[in-house]
XYZ file of C-alpha atoms in Angstrom:
470
model
C -97.544 -41.084 -66.957
C -98.458 -38.339 -64.403
C -101.733 -36.439 -64.791
C -101.893 -33.308 -66.960
C -102.299 -30.994 -63.943
C -99.171 -32.408 -62.346
C -97.137 -31.942 -65.524
C -98.412 -28.383 -65.966
C -97.562 -27.520 -62.339
C -94.058 -28.824 -62.924
C -93.637 -26.646 -66.000
C -94.954 -23.551 -64.236
C -92.701 -24.166 -61.241
C -89.571 -24.460 -63.407
C -90.395 -21.156 -65.095
C -91.127 -19.484 -61.746
C -87.920 -20.771 -60.177
C -85.899 -19.499 -63.115
C -87.218 -15.939 -62.716
C -84.686 -13.189 -61.811
C -86.448 -12.416 -58.505
C -86.139 -15.988 -57.210
C -82.502 -16.236 -58.353
C -81.684 -13.018 -56.483
C -83.301 -14.321 -53.303
C -81.375 -17.607 -53.582
C -78.071 -15.754 -53.980
C -78.844 -13.569 -50.967
C -79.554 -16.631 -48.845
C -76.368 -18.409 -49.958
C -74.250 -15.311 -49.255
C -75.858 -14.962 -45.819
C -75.020 -18.606 -45.121
C -71.346 -18.031 -46.021
C -70.946 -14.916 -43.855
C -69.839 -15.992 -40.368
C -70.134 -14.107 -37.088
C -66.982 -12.353 -35.972
C -66.380 -14.528 -32.905
C -65.848 -17.667 -35.039
C -62.656 -16.129 -36.476
C -63.081 -18.029 -39.727
C -63.415 -21.471 -38.122
C -66.342 -23.912 -38.258
C -69.062 -24.001 -35.610
C -67.841 -27.366 -34.306
C -64.538 -25.657 -33.398
C -65.802 -22.322 -32.112
C -63.508 -20.502 -29.606
C -65.561 -21.570 -26.583
C -64.861 -25.284 -27.022
C -62.210 -26.300 -24.501
C -63.065 -29.960 -23.911
C -60.520 -32.581 -24.895
C -60.974 -36.026 -26.361
C -60.012 -39.129 -24.395
C -56.488 -38.529 -23.083
C -53.561 -40.923 -22.911
C -50.609 -40.562 -20.603
C -47.341 -39.444 -22.243
C -45.266 -42.469 -23.154
C -42.451 -41.545 -20.781
C -44.821 -41.038 -17.856
C -46.688 -44.287 -18.479
C -43.539 -46.365 -18.902
C -41.941 -44.841 -15.809
C -45.050 -45.433 -13.681
C -45.494 -49.030 -14.868
C -41.825 -49.813 -14.238
C -42.091 -48.315 -10.767
C -45.216 -50.349 -9.934
C -43.924 -53.650 -11.353
C -40.526 -53.302 -9.637
C -42.051 -52.541 -6.258
C -42.724 -55.187 -3.636
C -46.252 -53.941 -2.942
C -48.783 -56.782 -2.931
C -52.387 -56.759 -4.190
C -51.841 -53.489 -6.060
C -55.095 -53.597 -8.049
C -57.373 -54.289 -5.094
C -55.663 -51.885 -2.716
C -55.398 -49.093 -5.290
C -59.148 -49.341 -5.922
C -59.818 -48.992 -2.196
C -57.491 -46.001 -2.056
C -59.284 -44.391 -5.004
C -62.663 -44.787 -3.305
C -61.265 -43.423 -0.045
C -59.782 -40.337 -1.718
C -63.051 -39.628 -3.527
C -65.118 -39.872 -0.324
C -62.656 -37.721 1.642
C -64.207 -34.573 3.167
C -62.892 -31.372 4.667
C -62.013 -31.481 8.361
C -64.787 -29.909 10.445
C -63.826 -26.531 11.878
C -64.016 -25.906 15.648
C -66.895 -23.356 15.427
C -68.932 -25.813 13.325
C -68.258 -28.605 15.805
C -69.238 -26.394 18.764
C -72.456 -25.310 17.063
C -73.322 -28.911 16.267
C -72.676 -29.943 19.885
C -74.897 -27.160 21.252
C -77.774 -28.099 18.973
C -77.431 -31.743 19.918
C -77.250 -30.906 23.632
C -80.377 -28.747 23.422
C -82.265 -31.491 21.653
C -81.252 -34.140 24.189
C -82.056 -31.894 27.152
C -85.534 -31.148 25.818
C -86.142 -34.831 25.247
C -84.934 -35.734 28.764
C -87.024 -33.000 30.408
C -90.081 -34.150 28.494
C -89.434 -37.728 29.582
C -88.994 -36.880 33.287
C -91.611 -34.166 33.346
C -90.159 -32.355 36.389
C -87.854 -29.826 34.680
C -84.823 -30.833 36.781
C -81.673 -30.339 34.720
C -78.737 -30.885 37.126
C -79.107 -34.623 37.867
C -78.747 -35.693 34.244
C -76.188 -33.061 33.083
C -73.262 -35.538 33.024
C -75.423 -38.058 31.221
C -76.278 -35.530 28.535
C -72.634 -34.611 28.072
C -71.675 -38.244 27.552
C -74.488 -38.712 25.035
C -73.410 -35.590 23.124
C -69.816 -36.800 22.900
C -70.995 -40.234 21.791
C -73.213 -38.792 19.043
C -70.477 -36.440 17.860
C -67.975 -39.268 17.559
C -70.530 -41.315 15.655
C -71.772 -38.639 13.244
C -68.760 -36.362 12.699
C -66.315 -37.051 9.863
C -62.942 -37.975 11.336
C -60.366 -36.313 9.130
C -56.806 -37.576 9.409
C -53.807 -36.422 7.352
C -52.399 -38.821 4.786
C -48.808 -39.863 5.418
C -47.322 -40.884 2.099
C -44.513 -43.398 2.300
C -43.041 -45.375 -0.602
C -45.723 -48.101 -0.457
C -48.647 -45.674 -0.386
C -46.982 -43.705 -3.176
C -46.951 -46.790 -5.429
C -50.633 -47.424 -4.695
C -51.375 -43.772 -5.425
C -49.649 -44.094 -8.800
C -51.867 -47.048 -9.694
C -55.020 -45.340 -8.401
C -54.733 -41.660 -9.325
C -51.876 -40.958 -11.731
C -53.891 -41.087 -14.959
C -57.004 -39.419 -13.527
C -55.027 -36.580 -11.991
C -53.126 -36.024 -15.225
C -56.409 -35.891 -17.189
C -57.934 -33.275 -14.862
C -54.845 -31.055 -14.993
C -54.544 -31.343 -18.769
C -58.177 -30.327 -19.249
C -57.663 -27.370 -16.895
C -54.458 -26.263 -18.622
C -56.163 -26.526 -22.000
C -58.464 -23.692 -20.927
C -55.414 -21.422 -20.746
C -53.781 -22.875 -23.860
C -56.920 -22.389 -25.967
C -57.906 -18.916 -24.779
C -54.513 -17.267 -24.171
C -52.450 -18.047 -27.247
C -49.617 -15.728 -26.211
C -49.031 -17.382 -22.842
C -45.771 -19.347 -22.740
C -44.638 -19.941 -19.133
C -40.937 -19.941 -18.354
C -41.339 -21.116 -14.747
C -43.644 -23.524 -12.897
C -44.346 -23.918 -9.171
C -46.311 -27.039 -8.234
C -47.531 -27.157 -4.621
C -48.352 -30.681 -3.460
C -46.650 -32.098 -6.537
C -47.053 -35.768 -5.592
C -45.876 -37.959 -8.469
C -45.443 -35.067 -10.893
C -48.630 -35.130 -12.992
C -48.695 -31.304 -13.134
C -45.079 -31.288 -14.300
C -45.821 -33.749 -17.106
C -49.000 -31.949 -18.184
C -47.290 -28.546 -18.334
C -44.367 -30.057 -20.221
C -46.780 -31.613 -22.731
C -48.335 -28.217 -23.517
C -45.472 -25.752 -22.956
C -42.324 -27.890 -22.940
C -40.540 -25.608 -25.378
C -40.793 -22.555 -23.136
C -40.439 -23.989 -19.600
C -37.000 -23.314 -18.157
C -37.540 -24.054 -14.446
C -39.960 -26.362 -12.628
C -40.116 -26.410 -8.828
C -42.092 -29.295 -7.299
C -43.010 -28.921 -3.617
C -44.288 -31.879 -1.592
C -43.962 -32.426 2.149
C -43.419 -36.164 1.588
C -39.827 -36.984 0.780
C -40.918 -40.443 -0.403
C -43.252 -38.931 -3.009
C -40.495 -36.647 -4.272
C -38.216 -39.674 -4.642
C -40.875 -41.630 -6.564
C -41.597 -38.656 -8.837
C -37.900 -38.366 -9.596
C -37.709 -42.090 -10.371
C -40.634 -41.787 -12.814
C -38.767 -38.956 -14.542
C -35.871 -41.383 -14.981
C -38.018 -44.120 -16.492
C -38.849 -45.844 -13.220
C -35.275 -46.398 -12.065
C -33.114 -44.695 -9.492
C -30.358 -43.986 -12.003
C -30.338 -42.544 -15.471
C -31.071 -39.215 -17.085
C -34.227 -37.278 -16.354
C -36.686 -37.073 -19.259
C -37.541 -33.486 -18.285
C -34.730 -31.074 -17.507
C -34.499 -28.289 -14.928
C -36.799 -29.926 -12.367
C -36.158 -29.217 -8.678
C -37.849 -30.977 -5.755
C -38.518 -29.284 -2.411
C -40.271 -30.336 0.801
C -41.217 -26.827 1.926
C -43.030 -24.033 0.113
C -40.885 -20.885 -0.181
C -43.000 -18.008 1.127
C -40.987 -15.039 -0.127
C -42.919 -13.094 -2.808
C -39.713 -11.809 -4.394
C -39.421 -14.818 -6.712
C -42.570 -15.447 -8.731
C -43.466 -18.186 -11.207
C -45.446 -17.722 -14.404
C -47.632 -20.723 -13.610
C -48.472 -21.756 -10.026
C -50.532 -24.913 -9.461
C -52.082 -26.738 -6.500
C -53.799 -29.919 -7.730
C -55.661 -32.034 -5.136
C -53.533 -30.386 -2.432
C -55.705 -27.841 -0.590
C -58.026 -30.614 0.588
C -55.059 -32.198 2.398
C -54.601 -29.169 4.667
C -55.971 -29.480 8.179
C -58.000 -26.272 8.565
C -59.624 -23.426 6.707
C -57.079 -21.004 8.172
C -54.208 -23.101 6.811
C -55.887 -23.268 3.377
C -56.413 -19.511 3.393
C -52.776 -18.780 4.287
C -51.554 -21.239 1.644
C -53.734 -19.742 -1.086
C -52.491 -16.219 -0.275
C -48.882 -17.461 -0.328
C -49.420 -19.160 -3.683
C -50.971 -16.006 -5.089
C -47.990 -13.937 -3.965
C -45.786 -16.415 -5.843
C -47.905 -16.065 -9.013
C -46.736 -13.939 -11.899
C -49.443 -14.850 -14.449
C -51.791 -17.758 -13.632
C -52.796 -19.576 -10.445
C -54.478 -22.942 -11.088
C -56.352 -24.883 -8.385
C -57.835 -28.359 -8.981
C -59.832 -30.562 -6.596
C -62.127 -33.578 -6.681
C -65.488 -32.836 -8.274
C -67.332 -33.326 -4.979
C -69.339 -30.851 -2.936
C -66.395 -30.408 -0.546
C -63.905 -30.006 -3.396
C -66.032 -27.297 -4.990
C -66.515 -25.580 -1.626
C -62.751 -25.468 -1.043
C -62.244 -23.758 -4.396
C -64.998 -21.220 -3.746
C -63.405 -20.407 -0.387
C -60.084 -19.819 -2.160
C -61.850 -17.641 -4.745
C -63.409 -15.476 -2.033
C -60.109 -15.182 -0.167
C -58.295 -13.818 -3.215
C -61.074 -11.536 -4.454
C -62.107 -10.126 -1.070
C -58.826 -10.037 0.882
C -56.868 -8.163 -1.706
C -55.359 -5.802 0.879
C -53.130 -8.620 2.144
C -51.353 -8.845 -1.221
C -49.586 -5.508 -1.588
C -46.312 -6.455 -3.243
C -47.892 -6.691 -6.716
C -50.447 -4.092 -7.824
C -52.065 -6.365 -10.400
C -55.437 -7.529 -9.126
C -56.722 -11.140 -9.181
C -59.228 -11.851 -11.952
C -61.203 -15.062 -12.392
C -60.260 -16.661 -15.706
C -62.199 -19.952 -15.540
C -64.560 -21.655 -15.110
C -66.545 -18.676 -13.750
C -67.569 -16.055 -16.307
C -68.048 -13.403 -13.595
C -66.713 -12.236 -10.216
C -70.012 -12.543 -8.348
C -71.045 -15.208 -5.839
C -71.300 -18.723 -7.233
C -74.927 -19.278 -8.373
C -74.479 -23.035 -7.976
C -73.912 -22.608 -4.242
C -76.972 -20.366 -4.021
C -79.420 -22.298 -6.222
C -78.086 -25.851 -6.121
C -76.033 -26.165 -2.905
C -76.010 -29.955 -3.091
C -74.792 -30.092 -6.691
C -71.112 -29.104 -7.109
C -69.807 -27.264 -10.144
C -67.710 -30.007 -11.705
C -66.649 -31.307 -15.095
C -65.704 -34.584 -16.788
C -62.592 -35.600 -18.688
C -62.326 -39.073 -20.272
C -58.950 -40.801 -20.177
C -57.205 -44.143 -20.630
C -55.950 -45.438 -17.262
C -52.730 -47.337 -16.718
C -52.929 -50.834 -18.273
C -53.116 -52.699 -14.983
C -55.280 -55.681 -13.986
C -58.784 -54.564 -13.043
C -58.608 -51.234 -14.904
C -61.082 -50.481 -17.687
C -59.881 -49.285 -21.086
C -61.574 -45.905 -20.649
C -62.616 -43.979 -17.547
C -63.827 -40.478 -16.692
C -62.339 -38.067 -14.191
C -64.850 -35.817 -12.392
C -63.115 -32.699 -11.083
C -63.572 -29.043 -10.135
C -61.090 -26.307 -10.953
C -60.389 -22.613 -10.601
C -58.031 -20.433 -12.640
C -57.106 -16.901 -11.620
C -54.790 -14.539 -13.405
C -53.126 -11.231 -12.677
C -54.749 -8.244 -14.343
C -53.718 -4.612 -14.497
C -55.961 -2.319 -12.484
C -56.450 0.103 -15.324
C -58.023 -2.699 -17.339
C -60.638 -3.294 -14.694
C -64.153 -3.380 -16.064
C -67.417 -5.130 -15.525
C -67.344 -8.940 -15.584
C -69.311 -8.893 -18.818
C -66.827 -6.561 -20.494
C -63.881 -8.792 -19.577
C -65.552 -11.801 -21.196
C -66.721 -10.122 -24.412
C -64.907 -10.928 -27.621
C -67.128 -8.659 -29.718
C -69.846 -6.106 -29.050
C -72.678 -8.588 -29.540
C -71.296 -11.720 -27.877
C -70.986 -12.643 -24.219
C -69.833 -16.041 -23.034
C -71.505 -18.360 -20.556
C -70.226 -21.647 -19.124
C -72.144 -24.879 -19.705
C -72.322 -26.404 -16.219
C -74.313 -29.575 -16.925
C -74.697 -32.141 -19.721
C -76.150 -30.695 -22.930
C -79.367 -32.402 -24.096
C -79.817 -32.182 -27.887
C -83.460 -32.425 -28.965
C -85.053 -32.286 -32.416
C -85.441 -28.513 -32.662
C -83.867 -27.205 -29.480
C -80.913 -27.800 -27.190
C -81.446 -27.902 -23.419
C -78.574 -26.138 -21.628
C -77.667 -25.059 -18.122
C -75.513 -21.943 -18.376
C -73.607 -19.942 -15.772
C -73.993 -16.515 -17.387
C -71.649 -13.529 -17.321
C -74.331 -11.714 -15.271
C -73.817 -14.161 -12.390
C -77.076 -16.039 -12.990
C -77.566 -19.772 -13.468
C -80.065 -20.255 -16.295
C -81.825 -23.174 -17.920
C -82.148 -22.365 -21.614
C -83.921 -24.122 -24.451
C -81.784 -22.785 -27.295
C -83.635 -22.591 -30.605
C -82.745 -21.090 -33.949
C -85.861 -18.910 -33.923
C -85.354 -17.376 -30.452
C -81.561 -17.169 -30.257
C -80.435 -17.055 -33.864
C -78.762 -19.589 -36.094
C -75.248 -18.843 -34.790
C -75.968 -19.507 -31.117
C -78.095 -22.548 -31.974
C -75.351 -24.166 -34.042
C -72.714 -23.383 -31.412
C -74.911 -24.930 -28.709
C -75.426 -28.064 -30.797
C -71.647 -28.451 -31.155
C -70.814 -27.654 -27.503
C -70.773 -29.857 -24.444
C -70.570 -29.757 -20.660
C -67.687 -27.490 -19.638
C -67.442 -25.474 -22.853
C -68.115 -21.765 -23.164
C -71.216 -20.865 -25.158
C -71.600 -17.529 -26.997
C -74.786 -15.897 -25.743
C -75.843 -13.694 -28.633
C -79.449 -13.002 -27.624
C -79.571 -12.121 -23.910
C -83.323 -11.586 -23.588
C -85.078 -13.283 -20.707
C -85.795 -16.659 -22.233
C -85.284 -18.990 -19.306
C -87.396 -22.112 -19.237
C -87.769 -24.934 -16.751
C -85.418 -27.858 -17.271
C -87.649 -30.411 -19.004
C -84.889 -32.972 -19.310
C -84.801 -33.771 -15.578
């Protein structure tokens, strides 16, 4: 039996808890817990509007069956081993070095070699060893410069590409499209233009999300063999039969006339296959002229892939005068939450802004059951000039909420969540989100968010902290 003091304390506590004052306070707390912030729109925190990540993706049944039939019916040998080598090669692929960069590199190398030679000889005579220096410079350049060569896709390389990149490319495009699907509920594209369509992953992803509204799909790829393989996959892997997706048209050249626009224009893993920055710039401007609503660009999640997208972003935002046929201005939709310079390039130039999407690869020998695609993306949309406002105003969903993008893995600790956020102000911040500093709403949203999601920033005071998780 408990001591008398313990029993008396229990009696007094029951009476105190039953008092009207305590009951009123309890009711107030329970009502406050039920009332949700406006931006949740009646949904739970684990499904707040900023969550755009997808669970592990599977290929559509028709796409998977068509690809497997194509691979198994081909006469390509050692598919698993060669496709893995191709995957590694595509991931390590860099941009071709521009002529000014190459010239600058050669001059620096020449200066260094000349100084070393003069120091070695000690007489300051330059002419006798000029030819020698030139040969050494050329040798060093050949040894240290990335040798970019265009990929020539024939039927055999197309089959290997299907085994290596079909599922990963589909996963990246689906995750990118989901950003539009989740945040723009009214968008229902009637037309699609896919530049560098390859095996048709963009076509299948758009059909998965907006198949009911799409009436015309134009796939442009310079390789006739890839167009043929994509058409075979649409027919279940055979050369005959009915296409599983209707109103699909294949072209080898990009139509440049701005008179015919498409609601959704996409270039997935295509800009990196162009031979120069000038060619990429011209292509991006042409694609934008062909865009009626959204332009979507996707690249590998490497430093070069991210750089290519940032170049395209600058071209469209800063060279607006070249696009005069349509008065609607380009506006960044995702992943950036602002129109300022990329803070990742300024603060972390060696770390690209990229994201992860898990997926199930094709069931082929050597493939794991689950893999992750690391990619970078950029979505721009047309916006009326009269709606132009500050970047923060365009991202606000209510007066008290601004949205920032989580650009690194989220580390959940006992009483705080460590986040890296690209803010609407154009800053890259490391935040330790706590309930006390940022409020219960932001804390719970952060705990239910992950890398790539948008996070509602409710308290915008200067609360940056060093990243303790690294």
